[in-house]
Amino acid sequence: MRNSQNITLTRSQSLPATADETTWSFPGAVVGFVAWLLALAIPFMIYGPNTLFFFLYTWPFFLALMPVSVVVGIALHSLLDGRLLYSIVATLLTVAAMFGVLFMWLLG
């Protein structure tokens, strides 16, 4: 049996300190959610208040894009090494493209 009572760690033998890593989840999530809100406003800017009648039956599809947009924001922000300006532009373009594809698919 191993004698574990005599194990002591000195300062030189201590565990290596881990560097604090930057977390990309919160800024990326905020960028993804804001991109979702802005993409939700695009049909209103194009078609005006008549968009509400279209959203009456199709809102679950657009609501389902919200967590996808947040995950896309987190992923792009982490892939771009935390560069906020590039991740904002990439997330806005990606989420707008997802909304455009869904909108065109629903229009038939």
mmCIF file of C-alpha atoms in Angstrom:
data_model
loop_
_atom_site.group_PDB
_atom_site.id
_atom_site.type_symbol
_atom_site.label_atom_id
_atom_site.label_comp_id
_atom_site.label_asym_id
_atom_site.label_seq_id
_atom_site.Cartn_x
_atom_site.Cartn_y
_atom_site.Cartn_z
ATOM 1 C CA MET A 1 0.000 0.000 0.000
ATOM 2 C CA ARG A 2 1.217 3.458 -0.818
ATOM 3 C CA ASN A 3 2.143 5.840 1.940
ATOM 4 C CA SER A 4 0.232 8.969 0.953
ATOM 5 C CA GLN A 5 0.580 10.826 4.225
ATOM 6 C CA ASN A 6 4.138 11.947 3.532
ATOM 7 C CA ILE A 7 3.385 13.716 0.254
ATOM 8 C CA THR A 8 4.058 17.427 0.434
ATOM 9 C CA LEU A 9 4.205 19.931 -2.364
ATOM 10 C CA THR A 10 6.746 22.698 -2.212
ATOM 11 C CA ARG A 11 6.489 25.902 -4.210
ATOM 12 C CA SER A 12 8.710 24.529 -7.000
ATOM 13 C CA GLN A 13 6.673 21.321 -7.250
ATOM 14 C CA SER A 14 3.259 22.936 -7.214
ATOM 15 C CA LEU A 15 0.855 22.493 -10.070
ATOM 16 C CA PRO A 16 1.389 24.849 -12.991
ATOM 17 C CA ALA A 17 -0.837 27.886 -12.954
ATOM 18 C CA THR A 18 -3.320 27.936 -15.777
ATOM 19 C CA ALA A 19 -3.517 31.083 -17.809
ATOM 20 C CA ASP A 20 -6.872 32.767 -17.759
ATOM 21 C CA GLU A 21 -8.353 32.187 -21.163
ATOM 22 C CA THR A 22 -10.589 34.731 -22.759
ATOM 23 C CA THR A 23 -14.162 33.586 -22.906
ATOM 24 C CA TRP A 24 -15.773 34.252 -26.229
ATOM 25 C CA SER A 25 -19.223 33.050 -25.379
ATOM 26 C CA PHE A 26 -20.796 36.228 -23.998
ATOM 27 C CA PRO A 27 -19.720 38.772 -26.668
ATOM 28 C CA GLY A 28 -20.442 36.242 -29.403
ATOM 29 C CA ALA A 29 -23.867 35.481 -27.935
ATOM 30 C CA VAL A 30 -24.726 39.180 -27.746
ATOM 31 C CA VAL A 31 -23.587 39.715 -31.323
ATOM 32 C CA GLY A 32 -25.641 36.706 -32.470
ATOM 33 C CA PHE A 33 -28.778 37.905 -30.681
ATOM 34 C CA VAL A 34 -28.458 41.459 -32.011
ATOM 35 C CA ALA A 35 -27.883 40.054 -35.497
ATOM 36 C CA TRP A 36 -31.073 37.999 -35.108
ATOM 37 C CA LEU A 37 -33.024 41.111 -34.096
ATOM 38 C CA LEU A 38 -31.650 43.083 -37.014
ATOM 39 C CA ALA A 39 -32.373 40.274 -39.450
ATOM 40 C CA LEU A 40 -35.905 40.072 -38.083
ATOM 41 C CA ALA A 41 -36.337 43.757 -38.953
ATOM 42 C CA ILE A 42 -35.280 43.316 -42.605
ATOM 43 C CA PRO A 43 -38.674 41.982 -43.810
ATOM 44 C CA PHE A 44 -40.393 44.878 -42.047
ATOM 45 C CA MET A 45 -38.179 47.352 -43.869
ATOM 46 C CA ILE A 46 -38.850 45.694 -47.222
ATOM 47 C CA TYR A 47 -42.552 44.818 -46.990
ATOM 48 C CA GLY A 48 -43.757 47.168 -44.260
ATOM 49 C CA PRO A 49 -46.494 46.362 -41.752
ATOM 50 C CA ASN A 50 -47.951 43.601 -43.958
ATOM 51 C CA THR A 51 -45.108 41.420 -42.716
ATOM 52 C CA LEU A 52 -47.075 40.827 -39.508
ATOM 53 C CA PHE A 53 -49.643 38.800 -41.455
ATOM 54 C CA PHE A 54 -46.841 36.677 -42.888
ATOM 55 C CA PHE A 55 -45.330 36.173 -39.427
ATOM 56 C CA LEU A 56 -48.720 35.155 -38.023
ATOM 57 C CA TYR A 57 -48.243 31.561 -39.163
ATOM 58 C CA THR A 58 -44.487 31.396 -39.713
ATOM 59 C CA TRP A 59 -43.163 32.832 -36.423
ATOM 60 C CA PRO A 60 -41.936 29.440 -35.104
ATOM 61 C CA PHE A 61 -39.502 29.163 -38.004
ATOM 62 C CA PHE A 62 -38.010 32.561 -37.301
ATOM 63 C CA LEU A 63 -38.012 31.956 -33.557
ATOM 64 C CA ALA A 64 -36.090 28.727 -34.140
ATOM 65 C CA LEU A 65 -33.323 30.755 -35.793
ATOM 66 C CA MET A 66 -32.652 32.656 -32.558
ATOM 67 C CA PRO A 67 -30.570 29.969 -30.787
ATOM 68 C CA VAL A 68 -28.915 29.145 -34.101
ATOM 69 C CA SER A 69 -27.942 32.803 -34.481
ATOM 70 C CA VAL A 70 -26.541 32.908 -30.952
ATOM 71 C CA VAL A 71 -24.471 29.768 -31.574
ATOM 72 C CA VAL A 72 -23.265 31.169 -34.903
ATOM 73 C CA GLY A 73 -22.230 34.362 -33.115
ATOM 74 C CA ILE A 74 -20.305 32.408 -30.489
ATOM 75 C CA ALA A 75 -18.664 30.170 -33.088
ATOM 76 C CA LEU A 76 -17.611 32.979 -35.407
ATOM 77 C CA HIS A 77 -16.354 35.110 -32.527
ATOM 78 C CA SER A 78 -14.195 32.247 -31.289
ATOM 79 C CA LEU A 79 -12.999 31.283 -34.775
ATOM 80 C CA LEU A 80 -11.938 34.868 -35.428
ATOM 81 C CA ASP A 81 -9.915 34.903 -32.169
ATOM 82 C CA GLY A 82 -12.107 37.465 -30.456
ATOM 83 C CA ARG A 83 -11.801 40.177 -33.102
ATOM 84 C CA LEU A 84 -15.067 41.943 -32.412
ATOM 85 C CA LEU A 85 -15.392 43.974 -35.610
ATOM 86 C CA TYR A 86 -14.776 40.998 -37.890
ATOM 87 C CA SER A 87 -17.085 38.760 -35.886
ATOM 88 C CA ILE A 88 -19.868 41.372 -35.989
ATOM 89 C CA VAL A 89 -19.660 41.635 -39.761
ATOM 90 C CA ALA A 90 -19.406 37.878 -40.280
ATOM 91 C CA THR A 91 -22.287 37.158 -37.901
ATOM 92 C CA LEU A 92 -24.519 39.812 -39.458
ATOM 93 C CA LEU A 93 -23.901 38.434 -42.938
ATOM 94 C CA THR A 94 -24.400 34.820 -41.885
ATOM 95 C CA VAL A 95 -27.599 35.444 -39.921
ATOM 96 C CA ALA A 96 -29.011 37.657 -42.677
ATOM 97 C CA ALA A 97 -28.284 34.894 -45.177
ATOM 98 C CA MET A 98 -30.055 32.336 -42.957
ATOM 99 C CA PHE A 99 -33.078 34.620 -42.674
ATOM 100 C CA GLY A 100 -33.064 35.241 -46.415
ATOM 101 C CA VAL A 101 -32.971 31.538 -47.197
ATOM 102 C CA LEU A 102 -35.784 30.815 -44.755
ATOM 103 C CA PHE A 103 -37.850 33.747 -45.984
ATOM 104 C CA MET A 104 -37.488 32.735 -49.627
ATOM 105 C CA TRP A 105 -38.274 29.102 -48.778
ATOM 106 C CA LEU A 106 -41.448 30.093 -46.958
ATOM 107 C CA LEU A 107 -42.533 32.425 -49.764
ATOM 108 C CA GLY A 108 -42.345 29.482 -52.123
#
